[in-house]
PDB file of C-alpha atoms in Angstrom:
ATOM      1  CA  MET A 676      35.484  15.496 -76.229  1.00 90.00           C
ATOM      2  CA  LYS A 677      32.121  14.982 -75.118  1.00 93.00           C
ATOM      3  CA  VAL A 678      29.128  12.479 -74.970  1.00 94.00           C
ATOM      4  CA  ASN A 679      26.542  12.978 -76.771  1.00 92.00           C
ATOM      5  CA  ARG A 680      23.881  14.511 -74.650  1.00 89.00           C
ATOM      6  CA  ASN A 681      20.991  12.451 -75.932  1.00 91.00           C
ATOM      7  CA  PHE A 682      22.301   9.428 -74.335  1.00 93.00           C
ATOM      8  CA  MET A 683      22.074   8.697 -70.788  1.00 93.00           C
ATOM      9  CA  LEU A 684      23.687   6.645 -68.319  1.00 94.00           C
ATOM     10  CA  CYS A 685      21.865   4.755 -65.441  1.00 94.00           C
ATOM     11  CA  GLU A 686      22.106   2.477 -62.603  1.00 94.00           C
ATOM     12  CA  VAL A 687      19.554  -0.458 -63.721  1.00 95.00           C
ATOM     13  CA  ALA A 688      19.269  -3.679 -61.600  1.00 93.00           C
ATOM     14  CA  GLY A 689      22.778  -3.584 -60.646  1.00 92.00           C
ATOM     15  CA  GLU A 690      24.170  -2.913 -64.375  1.00 94.00           C
ATOM     16  CA  THR A 691      25.557   0.268 -65.345  1.00 96.00           C
ATOM     17  CA  VAL A 692      23.675   0.819 -68.827  1.00 95.00           C
ATOM     18  CA  VAL A 693      23.548   3.717 -71.491  1.00 95.00           C
ATOM     19  CA  VAL A 694      20.210   4.287 -73.294  1.00 93.00           C
ATOM     20  CA  PRO A 695      19.646   6.676 -76.446  1.00 91.00           C
ATOM     21  CA  CYS A 696      17.010   9.415 -75.955  1.00 88.00           C
ATOM     22  CA  GLY A 697      15.435  12.056 -78.038  1.00 83.00           C
ATOM     23  CA  ALA A 698      16.816  11.854 -81.588  1.00 81.00           C
ATOM     24  CA  ALA A 699      19.272   9.427 -80.973  1.00 80.00           C
ATOM     25  CA  ALA A 700      16.680   6.842 -80.224  1.00 78.00           C
ATOM     26  CA  SER A 701      15.801   6.702 -83.788  1.00 76.00           C
ATOM     27  CA  ASP A 702      19.587   6.204 -84.810  1.00 78.00           C
ATOM     28  CA  PHE A 703      20.549   3.736 -82.231  1.00 80.00           C
ATOM     29  CA  HIS A 704      17.964   1.068 -80.817  1.00 81.00           C
ATOM     30  CA  GLY A 705      20.281  -0.724 -78.432  1.00 86.00           C
ATOM     31  CA  MET A 706      21.863  -0.266 -75.312  1.00 90.00           C
ATOM     32  CA  LEU A 707      25.218  -0.276 -73.728  1.00 92.00           C
ATOM     33  CA  ARG A 708      26.351  -2.065 -70.687  1.00 94.00           C
ATOM     34  CA  LEU A 709      29.627  -0.169 -69.181  1.00 95.00           C
ATOM     35  CA  ASN A 710      32.111  -2.137 -66.427  1.00 95.00           C
ATOM     36  CA  THR A 711      33.574   0.339 -63.757  1.00 95.00           C
ATOM     37  CA  THR A 712      36.303   1.598 -65.885  1.00 96.00           C
ATOM     38  CA  GLY A 713      33.834   2.502 -69.031  1.00 96.00           C
ATOM     39  CA  ALA A 714      31.806   3.775 -66.314  1.00 96.00           C
ATOM     40  CA  ALA A 715      34.438   6.205 -65.281  1.00 96.00           C
ATOM     41  CA  LEU A 716      35.351   7.023 -68.618  1.00 97.00           C
ATOM     42  CA  TRP A 717      31.663   7.980 -69.710  1.00 97.00           C
ATOM     43  CA  LYS A 718      31.275  10.282 -66.438  1.00 96.00           C
ATOM     44  CA  MET A 719      34.581  11.984 -67.362  1.00 96.00           C
ATOM     45  CA  LEU A 720      33.429  12.235 -71.075  1.00 96.00           C
ATOM     46  CA  GLU A 721      30.095  13.912 -69.764  1.00 94.00           C
ATOM     47  CA  ASN A 722      32.288  16.754 -68.579  1.00 93.00           C
ATOM     48  CA  GLY A 723      34.319  17.313 -71.655  1.00 93.00           C
ATOM     49  CA  ALA A 724      37.556  15.318 -71.109  1.00 95.00           C
ATOM     50  CA  GLU A 725      40.320  15.000 -73.387  1.00 95.00           C
ATOM     51  CA  GLU A 726      41.816  11.424 -74.699  1.00 96.00           C
ATOM     52  CA  ALA A 727      45.069  12.035 -72.885  1.00 96.00           C
ATOM     53  CA  GLU A 728      43.161  12.872 -69.464  1.00 96.00           C
ATOM     54  CA  LEU A 729      40.917   9.739 -69.973  1.00 97.00           C
ATOM     55  CA  SER A 730      44.209   7.370 -70.057  1.00 97.00           C
ATOM     56  CA  ALA A 731      45.938   9.172 -67.266  1.00 97.00           C
ATOM     57  CA  MET A 732      42.714   8.429 -65.095  1.00 97.00           C
ATOM     58  CA  LEU A 733      43.050   4.772 -66.113  1.00 96.00           C
ATOM     59  CA  VAL A 734      46.515   4.842 -64.855  1.00 97.00           C
ATOM     60  CA  LYS A 735      45.891   6.961 -61.863  1.00 96.00           C
ATOM     61  CA  GLU A 736      42.712   5.245 -60.440  1.00 95.00           C
ATOM     62  CA  PHE A 737      42.702   1.400 -62.102  1.00 95.00           C
ATOM     63  CA  GLY A 738      46.534   0.773 -62.084  1.00 94.00           C
ATOM     64  CA  ALA A 739      46.868   0.442 -65.799  1.00 94.00           C
ATOM     65  CA  ASP A 740      50.131   0.913 -67.410  1.00 95.00           C
ATOM     66  CA  GLU A 741      50.693   3.758 -69.603  1.00 95.00           C
ATOM     67  CA  THR A 742      50.215   1.677 -72.699  1.00 96.00           C
ATOM     68  CA  SER A 743      47.290  -0.331 -72.419  1.00 96.00           C
ATOM     69  CA  ALA A 744      45.733   2.365 -70.370  1.00 96.00           C
ATOM     70  CA  ALA A 745      46.158   4.710 -73.914  1.00 96.00           C
ATOM     71  CA  GLU A 746      45.215   1.580 -76.283  1.00 97.00           C
ATOM     72  CA  ASP A 747      42.142   0.639 -74.035  1.00 96.00           C
ATOM     73  CA  THR A 748      41.252   4.828 -73.972  1.00 97.00           C
ATOM     74  CA  ALA A 749      41.633   4.523 -78.046  1.00 97.00           C
ATOM     75  CA  ASP A 750      39.686   1.516 -78.533  1.00 96.00           C
ATOM     76  CA  PHE A 751      36.593   2.836 -75.988  1.00 97.00           C
ATOM     77  CA  LEU A 752      36.528   6.082 -77.851  1.00 97.00           C
ATOM     78  CA  ARG A 753      36.441   4.213 -81.356  1.00 96.00           C
ATOM     79  CA  LYS A 754      33.207   2.294 -80.404  1.00 95.00           C
ATOM     80  CA  LEU A 755      31.473   5.309 -78.733  1.00 95.00           C
ATOM     81  CA  ALA A 756      32.136   6.692 -81.845  1.00 94.00           C
ATOM     82  CA  GLU A 757      30.921   3.968 -84.091  1.00 92.00           C
ATOM     83  CA  ILE A 758      27.299   4.132 -82.493  1.00 90.00           C
ATOM     84  CA  GLY A 759      27.131   7.771 -82.380  1.00 90.00           C
ATOM     85  CA  CYS A 760      27.726   8.569 -78.774  1.00 92.00           C
ATOM     86  CA  LEU A 761      30.309  11.157 -79.103  1.00 93.00           C
ATOM     87  CA  GLU A 762      29.482  14.851 -80.147  1.00 88.00           C
TER      88      GLU A 762
ATOM     89  CA  MET B 369     -15.499  13.624 -73.932  1.00 90.00           C
ATOM     90  CA  ASN B 370     -16.064  10.406 -72.495  1.00 95.00           C
ATOM     91  CA  MET B 371     -14.441   9.056 -69.195  1.00 97.00           C
ATOM     92  CA  TYR B 372     -12.944   5.926 -68.902  1.00 97.00           C
ATOM     93  CA  ARG B 373     -10.978   4.132 -66.237  1.00 97.00           C
ATOM     94  CA  ILE B 374      -8.147   2.078 -67.640  1.00 97.00           C
ATOM     95  CA  ALA B 375      -5.567   0.664 -65.404  1.00 98.00           C
ATOM     96  CA  ASP B 376      -6.813   2.348 -62.331  1.00 97.00           C
ATOM     97  CA  LEU B 377      -6.813   5.974 -63.850  1.00 98.00           C
ATOM     98  CA  ASN B 378      -9.336   8.274 -65.430  1.00 98.00           C
ATOM     99  CA  VAL B 379      -9.091   8.922 -68.815  1.00 98.00           C
ATOM    100  CA  ALA B 380     -10.668  11.128 -70.868  1.00 97.00           C
ATOM    101  CA  MET B 381     -10.971  10.464 -74.415  1.00 96.00           C
ATOM    102  CA  GLU B 382     -12.981  11.271 -77.559  1.00 92.00           C
ATOM    103  CA  THR B 383     -12.550   8.436 -80.068  1.00 92.00           C
ATOM    104  CA  PHE B 384     -14.131   6.327 -82.486  1.00 92.00           C
ATOM    105  CA  GLY B 385     -14.400   2.904 -84.273  1.00 91.00           C
ATOM    106  CA  ARG B 386     -12.533  -0.028 -83.173  1.00 91.00           C
ATOM    107  CA  THR B 387     -11.051   1.795 -79.916  1.00 93.00           C
ATOM    108  CA  LEU B 388     -14.551   3.455 -78.942  1.00 93.00           C
ATOM    109  CA  ARG B 389     -15.973  -0.460 -79.469  1.00 91.00           C
ATOM    110  CA  GLN B 390     -12.994  -1.861 -77.189  1.00 92.00           C
ATOM    111  CA  SER B 391     -13.054   1.167 -74.368  1.00 94.00           C
ATOM    112  CA  GLU B 392     -16.803   0.660 -73.778  1.00 94.00           C
ATOM    113  CA  ALA B 393     -16.414  -1.987 -70.973  1.00 94.00           C
ATOM    114  CA  TYR B 394     -13.839   0.709 -69.220  1.00 97.00           C
ATOM    115  CA  ARG B 395     -16.229   3.247 -69.268  1.00 96.00           C
ATOM    116  CA  THR B 396     -16.967   5.253 -65.586  1.00 96.00           C
ATOM    117  CA  THR B 397     -18.674   8.301 -64.330  1.00 94.00           C
ATOM    118  CA  GLU B 398     -15.760   9.668 -62.884  1.00 89.00           C
ATOM    119  CA  ALA B 399     -15.642  13.214 -63.201  1.00 86.00           C
ATOM    120  CA  MET B 400     -11.372  14.102 -62.540  1.00 95.00           C
ATOM    121  CA  ALA B 401      -9.273  13.428 -65.615  1.00 96.00           C
ATOM    122  CA  ASP B 402      -5.494  11.999 -64.481  1.00 97.00           C
ATOM    123  CA  ILE B 403      -5.212  11.628 -68.658  1.00 97.00           C
ATOM    124  CA  VAL B 404      -6.502  13.387 -71.159  1.00 97.00           C
ATOM    125  CA  ILE B 405      -6.065  11.619 -74.638  1.00 96.00           C
ATOM    126  CA  ARG B 406      -6.197  14.029 -77.678  1.00 92.00           C
ATOM    127  CA  THR B 407      -5.298  12.909 -81.335  1.00 89.00           C
ATOM    128  CA  ASP B 408      -4.815  14.775 -84.470  1.00 87.00           C
ATOM    129  CA  LEU B 409      -6.125  12.335 -86.658  1.00 87.00           C
ATOM    130  CA  ASP B 410      -5.156  14.227 -89.754  1.00 88.00           C
ATOM    131  CA  ALA B 411      -0.998  14.258 -89.022  1.00 87.00           C
ATOM    132  CA  ALA B 412      -1.136  10.479 -87.709  1.00 86.00           C
ATOM    133  CA  GLN B 413      -2.378   9.604 -91.415  1.00 87.00           C
ATOM    134  CA  SER B 414       0.117  11.699 -92.530  1.00 89.00           C
ATOM    135  CA  ARG B 415       2.952   9.973 -90.877  1.00 87.00           C
ATOM    136  CA  TYR B 416       1.247   6.414 -91.613  1.00 87.00           C
ATOM    137  CA  PRO B 417      -0.046   6.556 -95.123  1.00 89.00           C
ATOM    138  CA  SER B 418      -0.761   2.886 -95.326  1.00 91.00           C
ATOM    139  CA  PHE B 419      -3.038   2.629 -92.055  1.00 91.00           C
ATOM    140  CA  SER B 420      -6.346   3.039 -92.353  1.00 92.00           C
ATOM    141  CA  ALA B 421      -8.019   6.095 -90.033  1.00 91.00           C
ATOM    142  CA  ASP B 422      -9.510   3.267 -87.583  1.00 91.00           C
ATOM    143  CA  ASP B 423      -5.630   2.114 -87.188  1.00 91.00           C
ATOM    144  CA  CYS B 424      -4.134   5.314 -87.091  1.00 92.00           C
ATOM    145  CA  GLU B 425      -6.530   6.080 -83.860  1.00 93.00           C
ATOM    146  CA  HIS B 426      -5.955   2.721 -82.237  1.00 93.00           C
ATOM    147  CA  MET B 427      -2.119   3.742 -82.079  1.00 92.00           C
ATOM    148  CA  GLU B 428      -2.105   7.209 -81.500  1.00 94.00           C
ATOM    149  CA  THR B 429      -4.614   6.973 -78.615  1.00 95.00           C
ATOM    150  CA  ALA B 430      -2.453   3.822 -77.310  1.00 95.00           C
ATOM    151  CA  SER B 431       0.691   5.889 -77.769  1.00 93.00           C
ATOM    152  CA  GLN B 432      -0.836   8.864 -75.904  1.00 94.00           C
ATOM    153  CA  PHE B 433      -1.775   6.532 -72.967  1.00 97.00           C
ATOM    154  CA  TYR B 434       1.128   4.552 -72.420  1.00 96.00           C
ATOM    155  CA  SER B 435       3.257   7.669 -72.519  1.00 94.00           C
ATOM    156  CA  ARG B 436       1.548   9.144 -69.708  1.00 95.00           C
ATOM    157  CA  LEU B 437       1.163   5.939 -68.109  1.00 96.00           C
ATOM    158  CA  LEU B 438       4.819   6.703 -67.158  1.00 95.00           C
ATOM    159  CA  GLU B 439       3.931   9.573 -64.820  1.00 94.00           C
ATOM    160  CA  HIS B 440       1.749   7.116 -62.886  1.00 96.00           C
ATOM    161  CA  ASN B 441       4.147   4.584 -61.645  1.00 95.00           C
ATOM    162  CA  GLY B 442       3.543   2.467 -65.114  1.00 97.00           C
ATOM    163  CA  MET B 443       4.602   1.324 -68.043  1.00 97.00           C
ATOM    164  CA  MET B 444       3.718  -0.879 -71.267  1.00 97.00           C
ATOM    165  CA  LEU B 445       4.828  -4.083 -72.217  1.00 97.00           C
ATOM    166  CA  HIS B 446       4.370  -5.730 -76.049  1.00 96.00           C
ATOM    167  CA  ALA B 447       3.322  -9.009 -74.935  1.00 97.00           C
ATOM    168  CA  SER B 448       0.206 -11.250 -74.439  1.00 96.00           C
ATOM    169  CA  CYS B 449      -0.803 -11.384 -70.812  1.00 97.00           C
ATOM    170  CA  VAL B 450      -2.598 -14.359 -69.144  1.00 98.00           C
ATOM    171  CA  VAL B 451      -4.029 -14.801 -66.173  1.00 98.00           C
ATOM    172  CA  LEU B 452      -3.800 -17.892 -64.114  1.00 97.00           C
ATOM    173  CA  ASP B 453      -5.646 -18.633 -60.788  1.00 96.00           C
ATOM    174  CA  GLY B 454      -5.421 -14.892 -60.540  1.00 97.00           C
ATOM    175  CA  GLU B 455      -1.858 -14.117 -61.014  1.00 97.00           C
ATOM    176  CA  ALA B 456      -0.746 -12.607 -64.635  1.00 98.00           C
ATOM    177  CA  TYR B 457       1.801 -14.322 -66.982  1.00 98.00           C
ATOM    178  CA  LEU B 458       3.216 -11.951 -69.811  1.00 98.00           C
ATOM    179  CA  PHE B 459       4.677 -13.118 -72.926  1.00 98.00           C
ATOM    180  CA  SER B 460       6.689 -10.607 -74.679  1.00 97.00           C
ATOM    181  CA  ALA B 461       8.760 -10.813 -78.321  1.00 94.00           C
ATOM    182  CA  PRO B 462       8.696  -9.421 -81.557  1.00 91.00           C
ATOM    183  CA  SER B 463       5.427  -9.454 -83.572  1.00 90.00           C
ATOM    184  CA  GLY B 464       5.397 -12.815 -85.566  1.00 91.00           C
ATOM    185  CA  THR B 465       6.911 -14.796 -82.831  1.00 93.00           C
ATOM    186  CA  GLY B 466       4.271 -16.523 -81.144  1.00 93.00           C
ATOM    187  CA  LYS B 467       3.162 -14.532 -77.980  1.00 95.00           C
ATOM    188  CA  SER B 468      -0.613 -15.137 -78.732  1.00 95.00           C
ATOM    189  CA  THR B 469      -0.398 -18.628 -80.038  1.00 95.00           C
ATOM    190  CA  HIS B 470       1.269 -19.468 -76.421  1.00 97.00           C
ATOM    191  CA  THR B 471      -0.840 -18.167 -74.206  1.00 97.00           C
ATOM    192  CA  GLN B 472      -3.685 -19.958 -76.129  1.00 96.00           C
ATOM    193  CA  LEU B 473      -1.831 -22.909 -75.187  1.00 97.00           C
ATOM    194  CA  TRP B 474      -2.505 -21.908 -71.709  1.00 97.00           C
ATOM    195  CA  LEU B 475      -6.200 -21.182 -71.978  1.00 97.00           C
ATOM    196  CA  LYS B 476      -6.072 -24.765 -73.781  1.00 96.00           C
ATOM    197  CA  ARG B 477      -4.239 -26.308 -70.876  1.00 96.00           C
ATOM    198  CA  PHE B 478      -5.714 -24.531 -68.025  1.00 96.00           C
ATOM    199  CA  GLY B 479      -9.388 -24.045 -68.962  1.00 95.00           C
ATOM    200  CA  ASP B 480     -11.534 -21.902 -66.917  1.00 96.00           C
ATOM    201  CA  ARG B 481      -8.487 -21.230 -64.690  1.00 97.00           C
ATOM    202  CA  ALA B 482      -6.905 -18.708 -67.249  1.00 97.00           C
ATOM    203  CA  PHE B 483      -7.915 -16.038 -69.574  1.00 97.00           C
ATOM    204  CA  ILE B 484      -6.659 -13.426 -71.609  1.00 96.00           C
ATOM    205  CA  LEU B 485      -6.347 -10.255 -69.719  1.00 97.00           C
ATOM    206  CA  ASN B 486      -4.584  -8.221 -72.836  1.00 96.00           C
ATOM    207  CA  ASP B 487      -3.294 -10.032 -75.956  1.00 95.00           C
ATOM    208  CA  ASP B 488      -0.862  -7.155 -77.440  1.00 94.00           C
ATOM    209  CA  LYS B 489      -0.211  -4.402 -74.860  1.00 95.00           C
ATOM    210  CA  PRO B 490      -0.924  -4.877 -71.416  1.00 97.00           C
ATOM    211  CA  ALA B 491       0.131  -2.016 -68.875  1.00 98.00           C
ATOM    212  CA  LEU B 492       1.709  -2.834 -65.726  1.00 98.00           C
ATOM    213  CA  ARG B 493       1.529  -0.535 -62.513  1.00 98.00           C
ATOM    214  CA  TRP B 494       3.166  -0.615 -59.448  1.00 97.00           C
ATOM    215  CA  ILE B 495       0.958   0.305 -56.465  1.00 96.00           C
ATOM    216  CA  ASP B 496       1.904   0.438 -52.756  1.00 95.00           C
ATOM    217  CA  GLY B 497       4.865  -1.523 -53.671  1.00 93.00           C
ATOM    218  CA  THR B 498       3.156  -4.435 -55.766  1.00 96.00           C
ATOM    219  CA  CYS B 499       2.917  -4.865 -59.470  1.00 98.00           C
ATOM    220  CA  TYR B 500       0.070  -5.507 -61.024  1.00 98.00           C
ATOM    221  CA  ALA B 501      -0.844  -6.319 -64.825  1.00 98.00           C
ATOM    222  CA  TYR B 502      -3.818  -4.733 -66.456  1.00 98.00           C
ATOM    223  CA  GLY B 503      -6.399  -4.900 -69.747  1.00 96.00           C
ATOM    224  CA  THR B 504      -6.417  -2.048 -71.515  1.00 97.00           C
ATOM    225  CA  PRO B 505      -8.788  -1.329 -74.478  1.00 95.00           C
ATOM    226  CA  TRP B 506      -5.213  -1.566 -76.791  1.00 95.00           C
ATOM    227  CA  SER B 507      -4.956  -5.106 -77.283  1.00 87.00           C
ATOM    228  CA  GLY B 508      -3.542  -4.907 -80.909  1.00 77.00           C
ATOM    229  CA  LYS B 509      -5.442  -6.979 -83.849  1.00 72.00           C
ATOM    230  CA  THR B 510      -7.498  -8.716 -81.505  1.00 73.00           C
ATOM    231  CA  SER B 511     -10.594  -7.680 -78.880  1.00 77.00           C
ATOM    232  CA  LEU B 512      -9.114  -9.844 -76.521  1.00 85.00           C
ATOM    233  CA  ASN B 513      -8.943  -7.725 -73.132  1.00 86.00           C
ATOM    234  CA  ARG B 514     -11.134  -7.758 -69.891  1.00 92.00           C
ATOM    235  CA  ASN B 515     -11.123  -4.633 -67.537  1.00 95.00           C
ATOM    236  CA  GLU B 516      -9.432  -6.187 -64.740  1.00 96.00           C
ATOM    237  CA  ARG B 517      -6.079  -6.222 -62.687  1.00 97.00           C
ATOM    238  CA  ALA B 518      -3.907  -9.022 -61.610  1.00 98.00           C
ATOM    239  CA  VAL B 519      -0.565  -9.355 -59.598  1.00 98.00           C
ATOM    240  CA  LEU B 520       2.282  -9.763 -61.793  1.00 98.00           C
ATOM    241  CA  ARG B 521       3.636 -13.439 -61.610  1.00 97.00           C
ATOM    242  CA  GLY B 522       6.493 -13.167 -64.508  1.00 98.00           C
ATOM    243  CA  ILE B 523       7.610 -11.938 -67.585  1.00 98.00           C
ATOM    244  CA  GLY B 524       8.544 -14.303 -70.565  1.00 98.00           C
ATOM    245  CA  ILE B 525      10.851 -13.028 -73.271  1.00 97.00           C
ATOM    246  CA  LEU B 526       9.600 -15.397 -75.630  1.00 97.00           C
ATOM    247  CA  GLN B 527      11.595 -17.449 -78.436  1.00 97.00           C
ATOM    248  CA  ARG B 528      10.696 -20.447 -80.686  1.00 96.00           C
ATOM    249  CA  SER B 529      12.517 -23.484 -79.617  1.00 97.00           C
ATOM    250  CA  ASP B 530      12.193 -27.130 -80.356  1.00 96.00           C
ATOM    251  CA  VAL B 531      12.658 -27.779 -76.740  1.00 97.00           C
ATOM    252  CA  ASN B 532      10.179 -26.131 -73.879  1.00 97.00           C
ATOM    253  CA  PHE B 533      12.274 -24.146 -71.359  1.00 97.00           C
ATOM    254  CA  ALA B 534      11.855 -21.518 -69.172  1.00 97.00           C
ATOM    255  CA  GLU B 535      15.035 -19.542 -67.102  1.00 97.00           C
ATOM    256  CA  ARG B 536      15.134 -16.447 -64.784  1.00 96.00           C
ATOM    257  CA  LEU B 537      16.974 -13.900 -66.539  1.00 96.00           C
ATOM    258  CA  SER B 538      19.235 -11.413 -64.900  1.00 94.00           C
ATOM    259  CA  GLY B 539      21.405  -8.136 -65.947  1.00 92.00           C
ATOM    260  CA  THR B 540      21.711  -6.934 -69.009  1.00 93.00           C
ATOM    261  CA  ALA B 541      19.916  -9.724 -71.047  1.00 94.00           C
ATOM    262  CA  ALA B 542      16.825  -9.103 -68.709  1.00 96.00           C
ATOM    263  CA  ILE B 543      16.933  -5.311 -68.815  1.00 96.00           C
ATOM    264  CA  PHE B 544      17.501  -5.272 -72.600  1.00 94.00           C
ATOM    265  CA  GLY B 545      14.535  -8.054 -73.278  1.00 95.00           C
ATOM    266  CA  VAL B 546      12.197  -5.615 -71.578  1.00 96.00           C
ATOM    267  CA  LEU B 547      13.497  -2.111 -72.956  1.00 94.00           C
ATOM    268  CA  ASP B 548      13.382  -3.695 -76.460  1.00 92.00           C
ATOM    269  CA  GLN B 549       9.281  -4.386 -75.957  1.00 94.00           C
ATOM    270  CA  THR B 550       8.245  -1.169 -74.952  1.00 94.00           C
ATOM    271  CA  ILE B 551       7.658   2.451 -76.164  1.00 89.00           C
ATOM    272  CA  ARG B 552      11.137   4.116 -75.783  1.00 87.00           C
ATOM    273  CA  PRO B 553      10.191   7.816 -74.397  1.00 87.00           C
ATOM    274  CA  TYR B 554      11.841  10.903 -76.148  1.00 85.00           C
ATOM    275  CA  ALA B 555      12.281  12.777 -72.831  1.00 88.00           C
ATOM    276  CA  LYS B 556      15.440  11.910 -70.501  1.00 90.00           C
ATOM    277  CA  SER B 557      12.890  12.200 -67.375  1.00 90.00           C
ATOM    278  CA  GLN B 558      10.661   9.513 -68.870  1.00 92.00           C
ATOM    279  CA  MET B 559      13.581   7.383 -69.808  1.00 93.00           C
ATOM    280  CA  GLN B 560      14.431   7.753 -65.973  1.00 93.00           C
ATOM    281  CA  THR B 561      10.968   6.597 -65.093  1.00 94.00           C
ATOM    282  CA  LEU B 562      11.339   3.730 -67.377  1.00 95.00           C
ATOM    283  CA  LEU B 563      14.518   2.543 -66.257  1.00 96.00           C
ATOM    284  CA  GLY B 564      13.208   2.760 -62.546  1.00 95.00           C
ATOM    285  CA  CYS B 565      10.363   0.296 -63.803  1.00 96.00           C
ATOM    286  CA  ILE B 566      12.531  -2.228 -65.700  1.00 97.00           C
ATOM    287  CA  ASP B 567      14.861  -2.047 -62.406  1.00 96.00           C
ATOM    288  CA  LYS B 568      11.787  -3.269 -60.227  1.00 97.00           C
ATOM    289  CA  LEU B 569      11.216  -6.104 -62.725  1.00 97.00           C
ATOM    290  CA  VAL B 570      14.606  -7.232 -62.693  1.00 97.00           C
ATOM    291  CA  ALA B 571      15.652  -6.840 -59.631  1.00 95.00           C
ATOM    292  CA  GLY B 572      12.575  -8.420 -58.374  1.00 95.00           C
ATOM    293  CA  GLY B 573      13.373 -11.511 -60.686  1.00 96.00           C
ATOM    294  CA  PHE B 574      10.165 -11.247 -62.546  1.00 97.00           C
ATOM    295  CA  VAL B 575      12.014 -11.702 -66.034  1.00 98.00           C
ATOM    296  CA  TYR B 576      12.231 -15.163 -67.554  1.00 98.00           C
ATOM    297  CA  ARG B 577      13.712 -16.380 -70.856  1.00 98.00           C
ATOM    298  CA  VAL B 578      11.260 -18.494 -72.464  1.00 98.00           C
ATOM    299  CA  GLY B 579      11.560 -20.900 -75.143  1.00 97.00           C
ATOM    300  CA  VAL B 580       8.515 -22.341 -76.552  1.00 97.00           C
ATOM    301  CA  ASN B 581       7.015 -24.823 -79.590  1.00 95.00           C
ATOM    302  CA  MET B 582       3.578 -25.156 -79.896  1.00 92.00           C
ATOM    303  CA  GLU B 583       2.907 -28.492 -78.403  1.00 93.00           C
ATOM    304  CA  PRO B 584       0.172 -28.193 -75.393  1.00 89.00           C
ATOM    305  CA  ASP B 585       3.085 -29.320 -73.003  1.00 93.00           C
ATOM    306  CA  ALA B 586       4.885 -25.685 -73.793  1.00 97.00           C
ATOM    307  CA  ALA B 587       2.122 -24.286 -71.202  1.00 97.00           C
ATOM    308  CA  GLU B 588       2.878 -26.775 -68.573  1.00 96.00           C
ATOM    309  CA  THR B 589       6.798 -26.144 -68.933  1.00 96.00           C
ATOM    310  CA  VAL B 590       7.012 -22.633 -68.874  1.00 97.00           C
ATOM    311  CA  TYR B 591       3.927 -22.433 -66.016  1.00 97.00           C
ATOM    312  CA  ARG B 592       5.983 -24.952 -63.705  1.00 96.00           C
ATOM    313  CA  VAL B 593       9.255 -22.455 -63.806  1.00 96.00           C
ATOM    314  CA  MET B 594       7.408 -19.427 -63.421  1.00 95.00           C
ATOM    315  CA  CYS B 595       5.314 -20.234 -60.679  1.00 91.00           C
ATOM    316  CA  GLY B 596       8.249 -21.835 -58.809  1.00 84.00           C
ATOM    317  CA  GLU B 597       7.358 -25.651 -59.002  1.00 73.00           C
ATOM    318  CA  GLY B 598       9.602 -26.085 -61.790  1.00 60.00           C
TER     319      GLY B 598
END
């Protein structure tokens, strides 16, 4: 799974945000704000990580239990898919 | 091509109509262009068939200038900009909210101390660490613009409100407030530059949420907060 390359992760004024560029900008005019875990998931998705790897990272790096890590990952991916962030 | 000095940049441009008239005050004799503007009017008119040739030219030249401005440490903000005591206050909002109505209240309240620098699309540029607002020939439906610059004091993201207020914005509300009212560049590198500009505006504490009615008191209330007396 990979994020659409037309979306760009950026640090602005202490916030981690994702903005659409190029063709994506005409479909989505908004902006995403990511928290620390969201940013970590996003960076893995830039390199094409699978869902299982993402939730394993939440367990390992953020101390989440396996059930909620899996739920949170699925939820995150569903939101990204809704706004066209996934390729 | 005619040469103009706009936002402290040399701009070469062959234009007509309103854009030519409003650019007259910006003519310069300098020779080297920082930005060259060439419009394809036929293409623009086929994209915007409901607009006159004059309006298309104005939009196209503005779009080219403000895109290139990103390469020179600057950005456009869709705002009405009033200068008071030599400092620039910008009020930004979607069309029809009352940006110009609000800055006209400043002129009424402050008289000779204030003037409109650009009524629709002022340029912002950072020079030696200071952010300046500039008048440009692209000032929307009105010809209210001056070939001058002023140090930026504040940017109000404007909304209508029964009660007048102004409060400093931070974080995503401030970032999106600005991002929502500028030209979003197509290329990633330019987007990076734009976000760098927005970072400086937000981190510098320049961005406010401003709610105003149409009473003369609105100008006084907002001014006091933005100049630090509030």
